[in-house]
Structure formats: structure tokens, C-alpha cells
Amino acid sequence: MRFGVAASVLFHACAFGLAFVSLPEFLRTKVIETEVIPIELIAEAELAERTSVPAASPKPKPKVEKPPDPPKPEKAEPKPAPKVEPEPEPEPLPEPEIKKPEPKQEPVKPKPKPVEKPKPKPADLDLDALSALIDKSRKDPAASEVDSETDLEAETARSAIGAGDRLTATEIDKMRAAVSRCWNASAIIGAPEPEKLVVEIDLDLNRDGSLNGQPRVVNALEISLSGNRFWKVAEQNAVRAVSLCAPYDFFEPARYQEWKAFTLNFDPSQMAGF
Amino acid sequence: MMRLAIASILAALISVMAPAQARVRIDITQANVEPMPVAVPDFMASDNQMSGLGRDITGVIMADLDRSGLFSVIDQRAYIEKLSSVDVRPRFADWRIINAQVLVVGEVSQTTDGRIEVATRVWDIYSNEQLGAVSFKTPADNWRRAAHKVADFVYKSLTGEDGYFDTRIVFVHETGAKERRSKRLMIMDQDGANPVLLTDGLNYQALTPRFSPTQQQITYMALFDNRPGQVYLFNIETGEQEQLGTFRGMTFAPRFTPDGTRVLMSMERSGNSDVFLMELATRRLTRLTDNPGIDTSPTMSPDGRRVAFTSDRGGAQQIYVMNADGSSPKRITFGEGRYQTPVWSPRGDLVAFTRLYQGRFYIGVIRPDGTGERLLTESYLDEGPTWAPNGRVLMFFREASPGAGPSLWSVDLTGRNLRRVRTPGDSSDPAWSPPLP
């Protein structure tokens, strides 16, 4: 009996002792060790270099450059518009085109330099450089179409690696500011429920920043079916803004693939409160 | 075959979707609200006499567009292309160079019956498209109205909203010293042309004129020296007028209902004012409010279902909205100061009002549910708002400082384009007419 009591007392004493030592450990807030992730400040210049990397590879350009001549046929598209005889507009259009191709040829100059570099590099550089050489050895001028296609493919393949929004915030801001400046909304904001008069427009650009074809209103069907005459006016205003602002010549030609096509969403909702 | 069709549809879908993914999407949420540059060359004409008329008509159109605040008319001296006919497609490039966004071209000619025909085309300079074309025939001496009609057409083509240039304004023309002020009704075109006195003001003062929304008819309050003021009905075309009922108490603050068949008004009985509705055909009177507070300035919504009015039943004067039968009154303004003179917009989306706060007067607008209050103007005394028939512009009268004579002003619904309206002498209490027939 005495042994039983003593054993019990001893057992309880041990249990209390253990609790006394270990409980505080349970109650203490655990400190989670976090990994320290270093943050590196990227200099503006360096950032600019990085963002322009994909398009910077000069080799594709020389090839694409000569294709730029093909774009002329693209621009020739606007010529059909000129068909309307009385309008001399077509003439002014072609002129800027002719002028701009020249500036494009200037960039060609930097390219020859890269072309020189590839020569020493052949060992390092592989397919692109080789294919460039091979292509040239085969058919220089005539192969331009094929070249441009393969180059574009290569370019898209490269750019696809880091896809997402490839325009920089600054470039997007420039575009937004330009269009906002040309978008006259004085008639819309006094209309009833102006926040509903959203217009979405697809536009394609040529390398010189001019419009490639007429802007297309994405929700044109919805607008005409609505029978809302204010919406129709909003549509006209948005199309006018896009045409009025052209050419969008503030983009870097080397990054044409990134800015050749836009969808602009004209949304007056934030101006509804006047 | 079916599979082939499905496959080709899928291929087409994919090809459509692929470029869509490559597009950079940008939300454009800010715009400029500068007036749109419009070119209006002198309307062409067949002979010298008509060319003078063409210039006059052009001048009226330009002034209308400019006054709206939505358009700025480009100086004619900058125009490059000399147009030879209204039916020739303009050289858009010539108009783009001078930054015109819209071109208004017109021609005046004499018809075989001695009238004039004014033909107009509106061109969008940037889409190279015609936005619309219209032609009016009218007697030559009615050329101003033809010009206003053309301006209305241009306005509607560019805003989607009906124009308000072919309208008139009736207002109180004030003359004489402060202590012996004569107040007579005057009517003029909305641009200040053709002012005509309607009442002689010999033995009464004319106050608070209100236009019928459907006819060339006015209701107003006549204030006499020796008896209580009464509400009158005035036919502009015939000059005839009649008193709306005979009451012991004063009747005041009349306003037509949107269908023009009834008049809302306040009536004072035993020191208390309530809102009543009178059928014009039968002169039957219906009481809409029965409250010890002062209920006044009733105005009906365009759909005829609700009535807004001013009441001090809660202490200070505030605006209330009730059903057209007088049931379920609800207060919609809760700001500090006093709210008065509610006027329901012809568009139905807003109620204009006057607010008095800390010794200053404001013209503002609020939604009928009490949300979205916005103050548009402020001065020593701004009062008596009236809507343009398209619900886009407000006119009111202002006394800029103590003792300054009242004058008419207009302001856009957005609070922009505040302008003084040209009138002969001191003017107050404007009322905008519906579009002329």
C-alpha cells in the first residue's frame, strides 16, 4: 500500500515536473525562420537593355529589314482608298511612306556591324547565323519572302519564351496618353448613362506607326443592335480619335512585333461624374 | 464531310483567336473635353442676293455651334478648299491640314414658289464619310429659323442628342428703380434675337413664367397691388390670357405637367401652402399634399409618375419626391443649407435645384433617388433654373453682387461652358420653350 502511494506520488511529481519544463515551450510563439530574399536594384539603363533584348538580336533584323520593302505593298493598301479620285489624300500618304523607309534603312547600318560580328562568332552562334549565311548563299534577294517568314517565326519563338505583356509600361503610357489626347468626349459625358458607352477598337500599325488599314470596332454589332444613338456617336468619336492620332511614331521600330497590333478599350465610365 | 466542316470551323476560330492574343490591350479612360473643331464655310448661293443670305445663315449656325461649348468653329480665313457645290465630295486632306474634324457645307437657292431652300451636308474629315444631309424650305424672311434648324441637325449628328437652337426663351424683363420695379414678360429666340414684350405690366407684375412642353403657351403668376397673386395662362400666338380659377388665397409657383394638359401649383389657404394639380380642360383641382409645412415649387417627372417639390416640413427647406397622386413623399436632399426650385429634367435622369448655403447660391443637379448631387454654379444669387428641351443645358438668372441687376446665364449639364445670355436689359426667371413646331 505504502509502496503504491509512494509510486503514485513519485509519478505525479514527475508528470508535474515535465509539464513545468515543457508547457512554456508550447505556449511560446514560434518564430518562423524566413528565407531572406535579396532584392536587387536594377539601374534604369540596364532595365532598358533587358526589355529590348528580344528584339535586339541584330541578325534577324538585317533579314527582316530587307523584307521591310515588302511592307511597302502593305502600305500600298491604303492606295486603294485613294481610288476616290477627288481626294488627293492618297498622295500625302505615300509620301510619308517613302520618307520613312529611308530612316529604316539607317537602322540597316547598325545591322551590317552585327553582321560582321556573326562572322567571328560562327563557332558560338549556331542556327540563326548559319541559316543566314546559307540563305544568302542560295538566293539573296529572291528568298526574301521565305527569309522573312522564317525570321518572323524565329522572332516569335524567341519572344514567346518571355511572353506576357511585352510592351513596357512607358510605351503603354505613351500610347494611352496619345489616344486620350485625341479622344474628344465632350459630347459623350453629357449623354445619359455615359458609363455604358464603351467602345472597343482593334487597330494594326505599320512599321512607321501609321495605321495599317481602317480601325475595326469590335463591338460594332452590339452598338448598332442597341439602337442607342449616343453609343453610335461614342463609336464615331473613338474611331476619329484613333485616326486623328496617327501616326504613332514614338515606338522603337526594332520592337515592331510588340506594338504592331492594339485593342483599345474606350471607357468613359471614369468620366461619368464629370 | 461533317468532320471536315467542324475542323475547318475550328481552324478558322483558332486563326481568328491567335492574332487576338498578340494584341496589346489598353484601357482609354481619360479624354479631352475641348470643343470639337468644326469648319463651316459660307453657304454657297446661285446669285448675289442669295449669297448675302448664305453668309447670314452661316453666321447664325456658327454662333449656335460655338455657344453650345461643344464645338469651336475654325476661322474661315484658314480654309484652303473653295467649294463649288454642296453635292461635291470635299477634299478631306485640305480640311485635315487646318485640324478640322467636321465640315459643314451648305447651299442656299430660291425655289420656284419664291421660298428659299437650304441644303446641308455634314462630313467627318477623318473617316471621309458623310454623317448626314438635310434640306429645309421656308419663306426667305424666316431664314433665321432655317439656320437654327441646320445647327440643330449638325448638333444631333455629332452628339446623338436633339439640338435646342430652334427654341425660344420667355423671361421677366425688369425695368425702373428698385422700389418701383416693373416686371413684364418678354420672349426672344434662344440666341437673343427677336425680343418681344408679352405683357404691358401696367397694373401687375409678372413672375415665374413657365413654358408648356407641348404648345406655345405660358403659365405665370400675376402679382397685384390690391389683391392676392394669381396664376394665369397666356397663349403666345393669340396674346390671350385667362386666370386659372378664382381663389381667396394666393396661387403661385405654377408649372405644366409633361403632357401639357394640367398645371401643378401651390395654393395658400389660411397661412399654409400645399401642392395642387389642376386639369386645364375641366379646371378640376386635386390636392396633392396636406401638411402644416410650406409645400411649393412642384415639378412632374417626364413619365408623369412622380412629383418633386420643396417643403420645410423637416425644418429647413428641402426637396421631396412623391407619387403623382401625392402618396409616399420621400426627402431626397440632405445637405446643409436650403434647397428650393426643383425642376425635373426633360430627360428624366436629373432634378435641377437652387441651393442656399452660407449666404451663397448654387445651381445644382441631383438624381431623383437623392444620389449624385453636383453643384454647377455659385454666386451671390443664382436662381430659377430651366432646362433646354434636350435636358443637356440649364439656363438661370444671376445677380453677381448686391444691387447688381439680374441677367440670364446658361451652363452645360457638366458644369462647363458657363455663358451670359444676351438680353435687352435686366432679366430674370427664364423659361425654355419646347422645340418650335
XYZ file of C-alpha atoms in Angstrom, chain B residues 7-186:
180
model
C -12.416 21.006 -88.436
C -12.465 23.990 -90.776
C -14.630 25.965 -88.349
C -12.203 25.154 -85.533
C -9.280 26.131 -87.717
C -10.969 29.390 -88.568
C -11.671 30.060 -84.907
C -8.103 29.338 -83.957
C -6.800 31.581 -86.710
C -9.083 34.349 -85.502
C -8.122 33.869 -81.892
C -4.408 33.641 -82.481
C -3.870 37.246 -83.585
C -6.236 38.430 -80.892
C -3.848 37.105 -78.288
C -0.994 39.042 -79.822
C -2.801 42.355 -79.445
C -1.816 44.735 -76.707
C -4.927 45.782 -74.836
C -5.082 49.264 -73.376
C -7.944 50.891 -71.493
C -8.502 54.507 -72.506
C -10.289 56.132 -69.605
C -9.293 59.767 -69.995
C -10.286 62.059 -72.792
C -10.070 65.685 -73.681
C -13.217 67.727 -73.388
C -12.090 70.538 -75.624
C -14.645 71.795 -78.132
C -14.507 69.844 -81.393
C -13.011 71.899 -84.252
C -15.623 72.358 -86.964
C -15.283 74.125 -90.315
C -18.320 75.987 -91.652
C -17.595 77.753 -94.957
C -20.158 80.322 -96.103
C -23.175 78.624 -97.575
C -22.956 78.758 -101.341
C -25.581 80.522 -103.451
C -26.693 80.864 -107.024
C -26.694 84.691 -107.171
C -25.567 87.759 -105.232
C -28.801 88.203 -103.325
C -28.704 84.599 -102.184
C -25.019 84.774 -101.331
C -25.734 87.533 -98.809
C -28.374 85.305 -97.269
C -25.943 82.400 -97.335
C -23.457 84.416 -95.284
C -26.154 85.426 -92.791
C -27.322 81.838 -92.354
C -23.738 80.662 -91.893
C -23.194 83.311 -89.232
C -26.195 82.108 -87.208
C -25.113 78.463 -87.495
C -21.575 79.287 -86.413
C -22.812 81.271 -83.419
C -25.161 78.462 -82.361
C -22.467 75.798 -82.558
C -19.935 77.969 -80.797
C -22.338 78.880 -77.994
C -23.021 75.216 -77.253
C -19.475 74.898 -75.958
C -19.129 71.527 -77.670
C -17.726 72.915 -80.907
C -15.219 75.550 -81.896
C -15.699 76.975 -85.355
C -12.414 77.400 -87.213
C -11.738 80.869 -88.639
C -12.906 80.936 -92.242
C -9.715 82.680 -93.341
C -7.837 79.439 -92.694
C -9.888 77.402 -95.149
C -7.977 76.108 -98.172
C -10.581 74.465 -100.367
C -13.102 76.682 -102.108
C -16.179 74.567 -102.557
C -18.287 74.991 -105.656
C -21.314 72.866 -104.823
C -22.890 71.202 -101.833
C -23.063 67.989 -103.840
C -19.336 67.681 -104.474
C -17.222 65.472 -102.240
C -14.789 67.762 -100.401
C -11.002 67.305 -100.487
C -10.625 65.956 -96.969
C -6.870 66.495 -96.883
C -7.383 70.250 -97.248
C -9.555 70.250 -94.149
C -7.283 67.938 -92.177
C -4.434 70.373 -92.627
C -6.348 73.030 -90.702
C -7.256 70.478 -87.991
C -10.957 70.434 -88.768
C -12.647 67.268 -87.577
C -16.021 68.018 -89.092
C -17.028 70.036 -92.141
C -20.476 71.588 -92.570
C -21.245 72.502 -96.182
C -24.412 74.213 -97.359
C -26.121 75.882 -100.259
C -28.987 78.379 -100.456
C -31.187 78.586 -103.509
C -34.506 80.104 -104.477
C -37.346 77.756 -105.267
C -39.910 78.307 -107.991
C -42.575 79.249 -105.429
C -40.439 82.118 -104.127
C -39.206 80.407 -100.989
C -35.626 79.511 -100.186
C -34.113 76.066 -99.884
C -31.208 75.488 -97.527
C -29.345 72.244 -98.227
C -26.634 70.996 -95.879
C -24.150 68.139 -95.654
C -22.070 67.190 -92.619
C -18.754 65.452 -93.331
C -16.471 63.557 -90.961
C -12.998 64.622 -92.044
C -11.178 61.629 -90.555
C -13.410 58.819 -91.708
C -14.023 60.555 -95.064
C -17.698 59.863 -94.589
C -20.859 61.885 -94.760
C -22.504 61.990 -91.335
C -25.764 63.305 -92.691
C -27.550 65.556 -95.158
C -30.658 67.666 -94.781
C -32.609 70.334 -96.634
C -35.176 72.900 -95.456
C -37.603 75.052 -97.413
C -39.013 78.203 -95.878
C -40.050 81.791 -96.750
C -36.970 83.963 -97.159
C -37.757 86.149 -94.152
C -37.762 83.062 -91.933
C -34.102 82.381 -92.691
C -33.015 82.581 -89.036
C -35.164 79.606 -88.142
C -33.785 77.695 -91.103
C -30.292 78.433 -89.806
C -31.224 77.211 -86.299
C -32.702 74.051 -87.826
C -29.436 73.389 -89.642
C -27.485 73.956 -86.404
C -29.831 71.519 -84.644
C -29.146 68.973 -87.365
C -25.367 69.359 -87.020
C -25.639 69.132 -83.230
C -27.636 65.928 -83.422
C -25.284 64.408 -85.992
C -22.329 64.969 -83.695
C -23.797 64.351 -80.241
C -26.707 61.981 -80.808
C -28.819 64.469 -78.878
C -31.602 66.655 -80.244
C -30.493 70.227 -80.732
C -32.031 73.143 -78.850
C -31.230 76.049 -81.153
C -34.663 76.373 -82.743
C -36.286 77.308 -79.430
C -37.371 80.428 -77.582
C -36.962 81.789 -74.082
C -39.607 83.639 -72.104
C -38.353 85.629 -69.134
C -39.140 88.532 -66.822
C -37.908 91.818 -68.254
C -37.190 94.212 -65.380
C -37.096 97.989 -65.670
C -37.308 101.002 -63.351
C -35.981 101.838 -59.918
C -35.711 99.170 -57.257
C -38.672 100.425 -55.226
C -40.966 100.766 -58.264
C -39.756 97.861 -60.372
C -41.741 96.962 -63.449
C -41.695 93.255 -64.296
C -43.038 92.248 -67.695
C -42.891 89.059 -69.701
C -40.631 89.075 -72.746
